[in-house]
Amino acid sequence: MPARGGRWAGFWEQRARQLQRQVQAKEERIVELETENAILHLKLAEYQEMTGKSSHAATRFCLLCDEQEGLQRGTRSSLAQLCRVIQKVKQDRKELRSSSLDLLRDCQGQQQDCGSEIVTAVQGAQRHHEAVLAWQSKAGCLEQSLRETTERYQLEKQKRKQLHNRLVETVLVRWDRPGHPWINKTYNFERVYGPAESQRVVFEEVCPLLTSLLDGYNVCIMAYGQTGSGKSYTMMGPHSRKEPVLPVESQGDLGIIPRAAEELFRLISENPSRSPKVAVSVVEVYNNDIFDLLAKDSCAVTSGVKREVLTTKAGKKEIPSLTYESVHSTEEFLTLVDGRLRLRAKHATLVHADSSRSHLIITVTLTTAPSWDSPANRQSDVSVLKEPDCPSPRQPATGRRHSAAHRTSSWSPGAAPEGPTGHMEQVHAKLQLVDLAGSECAGVSGVTGAALRETSFINRSLAALADVLGALSERRGHVPYRNSKLTHLLQDVLGGDAKLLVILCVSPCRKHAAETLQSLGFGTRARQVQRGPARAGRVAPRTPR
Ligand SMILES: Nc1ncnc2c1ncn2[C@@H]1O[C@H](COP(=O)(O)OP(=O)(O)OP(=O)(O)O)[C@@H](O)[C@H]1O
């Protein structure tokens, strides 16, 4: 038994050790497993954490996926829209292309048309250019020749002026009267017209004066001579003619007055920018009284109304209330003057069946637009411009009608008419056309009674005119202007700055030699009158046919 018990004990011991070893191994294994478990727990925790993270990431991913899906949907719809737009654009582009092609074709067509037009235009322009060049060269030649002609003209003008001043024409009078000393006398004048010379030739002498008139000079053209010597013929034309027919040249016998009117309006029309207004007054000096032949009575009938000459503050001679009428053409002028000439005093004498018994003075006043600076606007130099209280009509000598005065549109030429603004218009220049009554010897003309009285007044006024010219030519201190109404009225012309042309009408007949000598003497006096710079007296004798 102890041996067997010992063996069992050893066995059990061994067995216990074995089991112990096994338990130990198991415990170690458990520790190991626990360690592993812990590790695994750790890993699990780690994985859990990772899983958490992953699920968070997955959630975010899902969200992103959703978002992306949404975006994709949006993109798809946008894409679809875009596709539609692209389709539309493609369609539009197609249409645009086709319309562009059409347009291009049109443009090409138009371009071709334009091109051909441009070519035509360029060719035309070239032709024009060539024409312009040709005209320019022609104009250059013309300018050059105009310059040369102007220079030549100026030279000729100067020469002509010098010659004109030096050369005069001469009238030689030889008169052998039984019982009287032999007369052999020469008279020098600017120009002498023979019986055959036409009215046109006489007017050529007058014509330049009208240019002077428009340049602002006062001009006076006066016909002087014995009765029947051709004064009225020279100034107006023949008595027997009907109303003048225009143009004046078509009636060759018309005198200075119609020709001057025509030339005046022609010159005015040549320069419309300065276009002065033209007004006319018609006055006669009859039996040493002044009559306004344009004045009308209360029934608007024209009659001669007596007027007086006044001296203005500036020393000018004016006829207050003198009637002026505006005229705008030669026709108006001639109609007016012709009508008034019928009122002129006439009387048959032995020398002349239609003798004028008065001095006729037609005044043409040119006025320009009102100017603030004009002397007329600064001060009127007319003292009194009132109508006489009781105008006295002329004593009738020809059975003509006379009645009380009635003023129409009238003004004094010195004061000038008022313009539309109420300002005085400025007198530019005055043209006086004077047809004097003829000097006559009562014995020769055979007049008596009222006609003799007229003759006496005519001769006295002509003598007064000759006295004035004598005083002026001798430069006497006193010039007797007031000795007659005629000289008083013409004072500004005779002693002033007007260009004066005296036409002497003289008869070549022996029986009128005394009167002819007297007229030539008058002309010589007139030539000797030297006044201001405007003019020297020019005298041109004329003999009737
Ligand atoms: N150069 C001329 N050519 C043709 N006829 C003329 C010429 N000169 C004058 N006569 C004529 O002589 C006549 C007298 O002329 P006009 O009436 O002109 O004279 P006057 O000098 O005016 O006379 P008065 O002073 O008496 O009025 C008229 O019939 C006129 O036609």
Coordinates of C-alpha atoms and ligand atoms in Angstrom, one line a residue:
M1 CA 0.0 0.0 0.0
P2 CA 2.5 2.9 0.7
A3 CA 4.3 1.8 -2.4
R4 CA 1.0 1.9 -4.3
G5 CA -0.1 4.8 -2.3
G6 CA 3.2 6.5 -3.1
R7 CA 2.8 5.8 -6.6
W8 CA -0.6 7.3 -6.7
A9 CA 0.6 10.2 -4.8
G10 CA 3.3 10.7 -7.3
F11 CA 0.9 10.2 -9.9
W12 CA -1.5 12.6 -8.5
E13 CA 1.2 14.9 -7.7
Q14 CA 2.5 14.6 -11.1
R15 CA -1.0 14.8 -12.3
A16 CA -1.5 17.9 -10.1
R17 CA 1.6 19.4 -11.5
Q18 CA 0.6 18.5 -14.8
L19 CA -2.8 20.0 -14.2
Q20 CA -1.2 22.9 -12.5
R21 CA 1.0 23.4 -15.5
Q22 CA -2.1 23.0 -17.6
V23 CA -3.9 25.5 -15.4
Q24 CA -1.0 27.8 -15.5
A25 CA -0.8 27.3 -19.2
K26 CA -4.5 28.0 -19.3
E27 CA -4.1 31.0 -17.1
E28 CA -1.3 32.2 -19.2
R29 CA -3.5 31.4 -22.2
I30 CA -6.3 33.3 -20.5
V31 CA -4.0 36.2 -19.8
E32 CA -2.9 35.9 -23.3
L33 CA -6.4 35.7 -24.5
E34 CA -7.4 38.5 -22.2
T35 CA -4.6 40.5 -23.6
E36 CA -5.6 39.6 -27.0
N37 CA -9.2 40.4 -26.0
A38 CA -8.1 43.7 -24.7
I39 CA -6.2 44.3 -27.8
L40 CA -9.2 43.2 -29.7
H41 CA -11.4 45.5 -27.6
L42 CA -9.0 48.2 -28.3
K43 CA -9.1 47.4 -31.9
L44 CA -12.8 47.1 -31.7
A45 CA -13.0 50.5 -30.1
E46 CA -10.7 51.7 -32.7
Y47 CA -12.8 50.0 -35.4
Q48 CA -15.9 51.3 -33.8
E49 CA -14.5 54.8 -33.8
M50 CA -13.4 54.2 -37.3
T51 CA -16.8 52.8 -38.1
G52 CA -18.4 55.9 -36.5
K53 CA -16.2 58.1 -38.5
S54 CA -16.9 56.0 -41.6
S55 CA -20.6 56.1 -41.0
H56 CA -20.4 59.9 -40.5
A57 CA -18.3 60.1 -43.6
A58 CA -20.8 57.7 -45.3
T59 CA -23.6 60.0 -44.1
R60 CA -21.8 63.0 -45.4
F61 CA -21.0 61.0 -48.5
C62 CA -24.6 60.1 -48.8
L63 CA -25.5 63.7 -48.3
L64 CA -22.9 64.7 -50.9
C65 CA -24.3 61.9 -53.1
D66 CA -27.8 63.4 -52.7
E67 CA -26.4 66.8 -53.3
Q68 CA -24.5 65.6 -56.3
E69 CA -27.6 63.8 -57.5
G70 CA -29.6 67.0 -57.1
L71 CA -26.8 68.8 -58.9
Q72 CA -26.8 66.1 -61.5
R73 CA -30.5 66.5 -61.9
G74 CA -30.1 70.2 -62.1
T75 CA -27.2 69.8 -64.4
R76 CA -29.2 67.4 -66.5
S77 CA -32.2 69.8 -66.7
S78 CA -29.8 72.7 -67.4
L79 CA -28.2 70.5 -69.9
A80 CA -31.5 69.7 -71.5
Q81 CA -32.3 73.4 -71.5
L82 CA -28.9 74.2 -72.8
C83 CA -29.5 71.6 -75.5
R84 CA -32.7 73.3 -76.4
V85 CA -31.0 76.6 -76.4
I86 CA -28.2 75.2 -78.5
Q87 CA -30.8 73.8 -80.8
K88 CA -32.5 77.1 -81.0
V89 CA -29.1 78.9 -81.4
K90 CA -28.3 76.3 -84.1
Q91 CA -31.6 77.1 -85.8
D92 CA -31.0 80.8 -85.4
R93 CA -27.5 80.5 -86.6
K94 CA -28.8 78.6 -89.6
E95 CA -31.4 81.2 -90.3
L96 CA -28.9 83.9 -89.7
R97 CA -26.5 82.3 -92.0
S98 CA -29.1 82.0 -94.7
S99 CA -30.1 85.7 -94.2
S100 CA -26.5 86.7 -94.0
L101 CA -25.9 84.9 -97.2
D102 CA -28.9 86.7 -98.7
L103 CA -27.6 90.0 -97.3
L104 CA -24.2 89.3 -98.6
R105 CA -25.6 88.5 -102.0
D106 CA -27.6 91.8 -101.8
C107 CA -24.5 93.7 -100.6
Q108 CA -22.4 92.2 -103.3
G109 CA -25.1 93.3 -105.8
Q110 CA -25.3 96.7 -104.3
Q111 CA -21.5 96.9 -104.1
Q112 CA -21.3 96.1 -107.8
D113 CA -23.9 98.8 -108.5
C114 CA -22.1 101.3 -106.2
G115 CA -18.8 100.4 -107.8
S116 CA -20.1 101.1 -111.2
E117 CA -21.8 104.3 -110.0
I118 CA -18.5 105.3 -108.3
V119 CA -16.7 104.7 -111.4
T120 CA -19.2 106.8 -113.4
A121 CA -19.0 109.5 -110.7
V122 CA -15.2 109.5 -110.6
Q123 CA -15.2 109.7 -114.4
G124 CA -17.7 112.6 -114.2
A125 CA -15.7 114.3 -111.4
Q126 CA -12.6 113.9 -113.5
R127 CA -14.4 115.5 -116.4
H128 CA -15.7 118.3 -114.1
H129 CA -12.3 118.7 -112.6
E130 CA -10.9 119.1 -116.1
A131 CA -13.7 121.5 -117.0
V132 CA -13.1 123.5 -113.8
L133 CA -9.4 123.6 -114.5
A134 CA -10.2 124.9 -118.0
W135 CA -12.6 127.5 -116.6
Q136 CA -10.1 128.4 -113.9
S137 CA -7.5 129.0 -116.5
K138 CA -10.0 130.9 -118.6
A139 CA -11.0 132.9 -115.5
G140 CA -7.4 133.6 -114.8
C141 CA -6.9 134.9 -118.4
L142 CA -10.1 136.9 -118.1
E143 CA -9.0 138.3 -114.7
Q144 CA -5.7 139.2 -116.2
S145 CA -7.3 140.8 -119.2
L146 CA -9.8 142.6 -116.9
R147 CA -6.9 143.9 -114.8
E148 CA -5.1 145.1 -117.9
T149 CA -8.3 146.6 -119.3
T150 CA -9.1 148.3 -115.9
E151 CA -5.5 149.7 -115.8
R152 CA -5.9 150.8 -119.4
Y153 CA -9.3 152.2 -118.6
Q154 CA -8.0 154.1 -115.6
L155 CA -5.1 155.5 -117.7
E156 CA -7.5 156.5 -120.5
K157 CA -9.9 158.0 -118.0
Q158 CA -7.1 160.0 -116.5
K159 CA -6.0 161.1 -120.0
R160 CA -9.5 161.9 -120.9
K161 CA -10.0 164.0 -117.8
Q162 CA -6.8 165.9 -118.5
L163 CA -7.7 166.4 -122.1
H164 CA -11.2 167.3 -121.1
N165 CA -9.9 169.9 -118.8
R166 CA -7.6 171.3 -121.4
L167 CA -9.7 171.0 -124.5
V168 CA -12.8 173.1 -125.0
E169 CA -15.0 173.6 -128.0
T170 CA -15.3 176.9 -129.6
V171 CA -18.3 178.9 -130.9
L172 CA -17.4 181.6 -133.4
V173 CA -19.9 184.4 -133.9
R174 CA -19.4 186.7 -136.9
W175 CA -22.0 189.4 -137.2
D176 CA -21.8 192.1 -139.7
R177 CA -24.7 194.6 -139.2
P178 CA -25.0 197.7 -141.3
G179 CA -24.4 200.7 -139.1
H180 CA -23.0 198.6 -136.2
P181 CA -19.5 197.5 -135.4
W182 CA -18.4 194.2 -136.9
I183 CA -18.6 191.4 -134.3
N184 CA -16.2 188.5 -134.6
K185 CA -16.2 186.8 -131.2
T186 CA -15.2 183.3 -130.0
Y187 CA -16.7 181.6 -127.0
N188 CA -15.2 178.5 -125.4
F189 CA -17.4 175.7 -124.0
E190 CA -17.0 172.1 -122.9
R191 CA -19.0 170.8 -125.8
V192 CA -20.9 172.3 -128.7
Y193 CA -23.8 170.4 -130.4
G194 CA -24.8 171.2 -133.9
P195 CA -28.4 171.1 -135.2
A196 CA -28.0 167.6 -136.4
E197 CA -26.9 166.1 -133.1
S198 CA -29.4 163.7 -131.5
Q199 CA -30.9 163.8 -128.1
R200 CA -29.0 160.6 -127.3
V201 CA -25.6 162.3 -128.1
V202 CA -26.6 165.3 -125.8
F203 CA -27.6 162.8 -123.1
E204 CA -24.1 161.2 -123.2
E205 CA -22.7 164.4 -121.6
V206 CA -25.3 164.2 -118.9
C207 CA -25.1 160.5 -118.2
P208 CA -21.9 160.5 -115.9
L209 CA -23.6 163.1 -113.7
L210 CA -26.2 160.4 -112.7
T211 CA -23.4 158.2 -111.5
S212 CA -22.2 161.2 -109.4
L213 CA -25.7 161.6 -108.1
L214 CA -25.8 158.0 -106.8
D215 CA -22.3 158.6 -105.4
G216 CA -23.9 161.3 -103.2
Y217 CA -23.3 164.5 -105.3
N218 CA -26.0 167.1 -105.7
V219 CA -26.5 167.6 -109.4
C220 CA -28.3 170.3 -111.4
I221 CA -28.9 170.3 -115.1
M222 CA -30.2 173.6 -116.4
A223 CA -31.4 174.6 -119.9
Y224 CA -31.0 178.3 -120.7
G225 CA -31.7 180.2 -123.9
Q226 CA -34.0 182.5 -125.7
T227 CA -37.6 181.6 -126.3
G228 CA -38.2 178.9 -128.9
S229 CA -34.5 177.9 -128.9
G230 CA -35.2 174.3 -127.8
K231 CA -34.9 174.2 -124.0
S232 CA -38.0 172.2 -123.4
Y233 CA -37.1 170.0 -126.3
T234 CA -33.7 169.4 -124.9
M235 CA -35.0 168.7 -121.4
M236 CA -38.2 166.7 -122.2
G237 CA -38.6 166.2 -125.9
P238 CA -41.0 167.5 -128.5
H239 CA -44.3 169.0 -127.3
S240 CA -46.5 167.0 -129.7
R241 CA -45.4 163.6 -128.5
K242 CA -47.9 161.3 -126.7
E243 CA -47.1 159.5 -123.4
P244 CA -43.5 158.4 -123.5
V245 CA -43.0 154.7 -124.4
L246 CA -40.3 152.8 -122.6
P247 CA -37.5 152.0 -123.1
V248 CA -36.6 155.6 -123.8
E249 CA -34.2 154.7 -126.6
S250 CA -37.2 153.5 -128.7
Q251 CA -38.3 157.1 -128.8
G252 CA -35.2 158.8 -130.1
D253 CA -36.4 162.3 -129.6
L254 CA -37.0 162.1 -125.9
G255 CA -35.0 164.6 -123.9
I256 CA -32.7 164.6 -120.9
I257 CA -35.4 164.2 -118.2
P258 CA -36.9 160.9 -119.3
R259 CA -33.4 159.6 -120.2
A260 CA -32.1 160.7 -116.8
A261 CA -35.0 158.9 -115.1
E262 CA -34.3 155.7 -117.0
E263 CA -30.6 155.9 -116.3
L264 CA -31.2 156.6 -112.6
F265 CA -33.5 153.6 -112.1
R266 CA -31.1 151.5 -114.2
L267 CA -28.2 152.5 -111.9
I268 CA -30.3 151.9 -108.8
S269 CA -31.3 148.4 -110.0
E270 CA -27.6 147.6 -110.6
N271 CA -26.9 148.0 -106.9
P272 CA -29.9 146.9 -105.0
S273 CA -28.0 146.9 -101.7
R274 CA -28.0 150.7 -101.6
S275 CA -31.4 151.2 -103.3
P276 CA -32.2 154.7 -102.3
K277 CA -35.8 155.9 -102.2
V278 CA -36.7 158.2 -105.0
A279 CA -39.1 161.1 -104.5
V280 CA -40.0 163.9 -106.9
S281 CA -41.2 167.4 -106.5
V282 CA -42.3 169.6 -109.4
V283 CA -42.2 173.4 -109.0
E284 CA -42.6 176.3 -111.4
V285 CA -41.5 179.9 -110.8
Y286 CA -44.1 182.0 -112.5
N287 CA -44.3 185.8 -112.3
N288 CA -41.7 185.6 -109.5
D289 CA -43.9 183.2 -107.4
I290 CA -43.1 179.6 -106.6
F291 CA -45.9 177.1 -107.3
D292 CA -46.0 173.5 -106.2
L293 CA -47.4 171.6 -109.2
L294 CA -47.8 168.4 -107.2
A295 CA -50.0 169.9 -104.5
K296 CA -53.6 168.7 -104.6
D297 CA -56.8 170.6 -103.5
S298 CA -59.5 169.3 -101.2
C299 CA -61.0 167.3 -104.2
A300 CA -57.6 165.7 -104.7
V301 CA -57.2 167.6 -108.0
T302 CA -53.7 168.7 -108.7
S303 CA -53.3 172.5 -108.9
G304 CA -50.5 174.9 -108.5
V305 CA -50.2 176.0 -104.9
K306 CA -48.0 179.0 -104.0
R307 CA -45.1 178.2 -101.8
E308 CA -42.3 180.2 -100.2
V309 CA -38.5 179.6 -99.8
L310 CA -37.2 179.6 -96.3
T311 CA -33.6 179.6 -95.0
T312 CA -32.9 176.8 -92.6
K313 CA -30.8 177.2 -89.5
A314 CA -28.0 175.5 -91.4
G315 CA -28.4 178.2 -94.1
K316 CA -30.0 175.8 -96.7
K317 CA -32.9 176.9 -98.8
E318 CA -36.1 174.9 -98.3
I319 CA -39.6 175.1 -99.4
P320 CA -41.8 174.1 -96.4
S321 CA -44.7 171.8 -97.2
L322 CA -43.5 171.2 -100.7
T323 CA -45.2 168.1 -102.1
Y324 CA -43.0 165.1 -102.9
E325 CA -44.2 161.9 -104.4
S326 CA -42.3 158.6 -104.2
V327 CA -41.6 157.0 -107.6
H328 CA -40.3 153.5 -108.1
S329 CA -39.8 153.3 -111.8
T330 CA -39.1 155.4 -114.9
E331 CA -42.7 154.8 -115.9
E332 CA -44.1 156.2 -112.6
F333 CA -41.7 159.1 -112.8
L334 CA -42.6 160.0 -116.4
T335 CA -46.4 159.6 -115.8
L336 CA -46.1 161.9 -112.8
V337 CA -43.9 164.5 -114.5
D338 CA -45.9 164.4 -117.7
G339 CA -49.2 165.0 -115.9
R340 CA -47.7 168.0 -114.0
L341 CA -46.2 169.6 -117.1
R342 CA -49.7 170.1 -118.5
L343 CA -50.2 172.5 -115.6
R344 CA -47.2 174.6 -116.6
A345 CA -48.0 178.1 -117.8
K346 CA -47.8 178.4 -121.6
H347 CA -48.6 181.1 -124.0
A348 CA -48.4 181.5 -127.7
T349 CA -45.9 184.2 -128.9
L350 CA -44.8 185.3 -132.3
V351 CA -41.6 183.4 -131.8
H352 CA -43.0 180.3 -130.3
A353 CA -46.6 179.0 -130.4
D354 CA -46.1 176.9 -127.3
S355 CA -43.9 179.1 -125.2
S356 CA -43.3 178.2 -121.6
R357 CA -44.0 181.2 -119.4
S358 CA -42.4 179.8 -116.2
H359 CA -39.2 178.3 -115.0
L360 CA -39.7 174.6 -114.3
I361 CA -37.7 172.9 -111.6
I362 CA -38.1 169.1 -111.1
T363 CA -36.2 167.9 -108.0
V364 CA -35.4 164.3 -107.6
T365 CA -34.5 163.5 -104.0
L366 CA -32.7 160.3 -103.2
T367 CA -33.1 159.3 -99.5
T368 CA -31.4 156.4 -97.8
A369 CA -32.5 154.4 -94.7
P370 CA -32.6 156.2 -91.4
S371 CA -29.3 156.2 -89.6
W372 CA -28.9 157.0 -85.9
D373 CA -25.7 158.9 -86.7
S374 CA -27.3 160.9 -89.5
P375 CA -27.3 164.6 -89.1
A376 CA -31.0 164.5 -89.8
N377 CA -31.5 162.4 -86.7
R378 CA -29.2 164.4 -84.5
Q379 CA -31.0 167.6 -85.3
S380 CA -33.3 168.8 -87.9
D381 CA -31.9 171.9 -89.5
V382 CA -35.2 173.0 -90.8
S383 CA -36.5 176.0 -89.0
V384 CA -40.3 176.0 -89.7
L385 CA -41.9 173.4 -91.9
K386 CA -45.5 174.5 -91.6
E387 CA -47.9 174.9 -94.4
P388 CA -48.7 178.6 -95.1
D389 CA -52.0 179.5 -93.5
C390 CA -53.5 180.6 -96.6
P391 CA -51.9 179.3 -99.8
S392 CA -52.5 181.7 -102.6
P393 CA -53.0 180.1 -106.0
R394 CA -51.1 181.5 -109.0
Q395 CA -52.8 184.2 -111.1
P396 CA -54.2 182.4 -114.0
A397 CA -52.6 183.4 -117.3
T398 CA -53.6 180.4 -119.3
G399 CA -57.1 179.7 -118.2
R400 CA -55.9 176.9 -116.0
R401 CA -57.8 175.7 -113.0
H402 CA -56.6 176.9 -109.5
S403 CA -58.1 176.1 -106.2
A404 CA -57.2 176.0 -102.5
A405 CA -54.3 174.0 -101.4
H406 CA -54.6 170.6 -99.8
R407 CA -51.4 168.9 -98.6
T408 CA -50.9 165.3 -99.5
S409 CA -47.8 163.4 -98.4
S410 CA -45.2 166.2 -98.3
W411 CA -42.0 166.9 -96.6
S412 CA -39.1 169.2 -97.1
P413 CA -36.2 167.7 -99.0
G414 CA -33.7 169.0 -96.5
A415 CA -35.5 167.4 -93.6
A416 CA -36.4 164.2 -95.6
P417 CA -39.4 162.0 -95.0
E418 CA -39.8 159.9 -91.9
G419 CA -39.0 156.2 -92.2
P420 CA -41.2 153.4 -90.8
T421 CA -39.5 153.7 -87.4
G422 CA -40.3 157.4 -87.2
H423 CA -36.7 158.4 -87.8
M424 CA -35.8 160.9 -90.4
E425 CA -34.4 159.4 -93.5
Q426 CA -31.2 160.8 -94.8
V427 CA -31.1 162.8 -98.0
H428 CA -28.4 161.1 -100.1
A429 CA -28.4 163.5 -103.0
K430 CA -30.6 165.8 -105.0
L431 CA -31.0 166.1 -108.8
Q432 CA -32.5 169.3 -110.1
L433 CA -33.7 169.4 -113.6
V434 CA -34.3 173.0 -114.6
D435 CA -36.1 174.1 -117.8
L436 CA -35.8 177.9 -117.7
A437 CA -38.4 180.2 -119.4
G438 CA -36.9 181.7 -122.5
S439 CA -35.5 185.2 -122.6
E440 CA -37.2 187.3 -125.1
C441 CA -37.5 190.7 -126.6
A442 CA -41.1 191.9 -126.3
G443 CA -40.8 193.6 -129.6
V444 CA -39.8 190.4 -131.3
S445 CA -42.3 188.1 -129.5
G446 CA -45.1 190.6 -130.0
V447 CA -46.7 190.0 -126.6
T448 CA -49.0 192.4 -124.8
G449 CA -51.1 192.5 -121.6
A450 CA -50.7 189.6 -119.2
A451 CA -48.2 188.0 -121.5
L452 CA -46.1 191.1 -121.5
R453 CA -46.1 191.1 -117.7
E454 CA -45.0 187.5 -117.8
T455 CA -42.2 188.4 -120.3
S456 CA -41.1 191.1 -117.9
F457 CA -40.9 188.7 -115.0
I458 CA -39.1 186.1 -117.1
N459 CA -36.5 188.6 -118.3
R460 CA -36.0 190.1 -114.8
S461 CA -35.5 186.6 -113.2
L462 CA -33.0 185.6 -116.0
A463 CA -31.2 188.9 -115.5
A464 CA -31.1 188.2 -111.7
L465 CA -29.7 184.7 -112.6
A466 CA -27.0 186.3 -114.8
D467 CA -26.2 188.8 -112.0
V468 CA -25.8 186.0 -109.5
L469 CA -23.4 184.2 -111.8
G470 CA -21.6 187.5 -112.4
A471 CA -21.2 188.1 -108.7
L472 CA -20.0 184.5 -108.2
S473 CA -17.5 184.6 -111.1
E474 CA -16.1 187.9 -109.8
R475 CA -16.1 186.5 -106.2
R476 CA -18.0 189.5 -105.0
G477 CA -18.8 189.7 -101.2
H478 CA -22.4 190.0 -101.8
V479 CA -24.3 187.7 -104.2
P480 CA -27.8 189.0 -104.9
Y481 CA -29.6 185.7 -104.6
R482 CA -32.7 187.4 -103.2
N483 CA -33.3 189.6 -106.2
S484 CA -35.6 186.9 -107.6
K485 CA -37.4 183.8 -106.4
L486 CA -35.6 181.8 -109.1
T487 CA -32.1 182.7 -107.8
H488 CA -33.3 182.4 -104.2
L489 CA -34.6 178.9 -104.9
L490 CA -31.5 177.8 -106.8
Q491 CA -29.1 179.4 -104.3
D492 CA -27.8 176.1 -103.0
V493 CA -27.1 174.9 -106.5
L494 CA -25.5 178.1 -107.8
G495 CA -23.4 179.0 -104.7
G496 CA -23.2 175.5 -103.1
D497 CA -21.4 172.3 -103.9
A498 CA -23.7 170.8 -106.6
K499 CA -22.3 169.7 -109.9
L500 CA -24.0 172.1 -112.3
L501 CA -24.4 171.6 -116.0
V502 CA -25.8 174.5 -118.0
I503 CA -27.0 173.7 -121.5
L504 CA -27.3 176.8 -123.6
C505 CA -29.9 176.6 -126.4
V506 CA -29.0 179.1 -129.1
S507 CA -30.4 179.8 -132.5
P508 CA -28.0 179.8 -135.5
C509 CA -30.3 182.3 -137.3
R510 CA -29.0 185.7 -138.1
K511 CA -32.3 187.3 -136.9
H512 CA -31.7 185.9 -133.4
A513 CA -28.0 186.9 -133.2
A514 CA -28.5 189.4 -130.4
E515 CA -30.3 186.8 -128.2
T516 CA -27.7 184.2 -129.2
L517 CA -24.8 186.6 -128.1
Q518 CA -26.6 187.3 -124.9
S519 CA -27.0 183.5 -124.2
L520 CA -23.4 182.8 -125.0
G521 CA -22.4 185.7 -122.7
F522 CA -24.5 184.0 -120.0
G523 CA -22.8 180.7 -120.6
T524 CA -19.4 182.3 -120.4
R525 CA -20.3 183.8 -117.0
A526 CA -21.5 180.4 -115.8
R527 CA -18.2 178.8 -116.9
Q528 CA -16.2 181.4 -115.0
V529 CA -18.0 180.5 -111.7
Q530 CA -15.4 178.6 -109.6
R531 CA -16.7 177.1 -106.5
G532 CA -15.9 174.3 -104.0
P533 CA -14.3 171.0 -105.0
A534 CA -17.5 169.3 -106.2
R535 CA -17.5 170.9 -109.7
A536 CA -16.7 173.6 -112.0
G537 CA -19.5 175.1 -114.1
R538 CA -19.9 173.1 -117.3
V539 CA -21.6 174.7 -120.2
A540 CA -22.6 173.0 -123.5
P541 CA -24.4 175.2 -126.1
R542 CA -26.9 173.5 -128.4
T543 CA -28.5 174.8 -131.5
P544 CA -31.9 173.7 -132.6
R545 CA -32.6 172.2 -136.0
Ligands
LIG1 N1 -32.9 170.1 -131.7 C1 -34.2 170.2 -132.1 N2 -34.6 169.3 -133.0 C2 -35.9 169.3 -133.5 N3 -36.8 170.2 -133.0 C3 -36.4 171.1 -132.1 C4 -35.1 171.1 -131.6 N4 -35.0 172.1 -130.7 C5 -36.2 172.7 -130.7 N5 -37.1 172.1 -131.5 C6 -38.5 172.4 -131.7 O1 -38.6 173.8 -131.7 C7 -39.7 174.2 -131.0 C8 -39.4 175.1 -129.8 O2 -38.6 174.4 -128.9 P1 -38.9 174.4 -127.4 O3 -40.3 174.5 -127.0 O4 -38.1 173.4 -126.8 O5 -38.3 175.9 -127.1 P2 -38.1 176.6 -125.7 O6 -36.7 177.1 -125.7 O7 -38.4 175.7 -124.6 O8 -39.1 177.8 -125.8 P3 -39.8 178.6 -124.6 O9 -38.7 179.2 -123.8 O10 -40.5 179.7 -125.4 O11 -40.7 177.7 -123.9 C9 -40.5 173.0 -130.6 O12 -41.5 172.7 -131.5 C10 -39.4 171.9 -130.6 O13 -40.0 170.7 -130.9

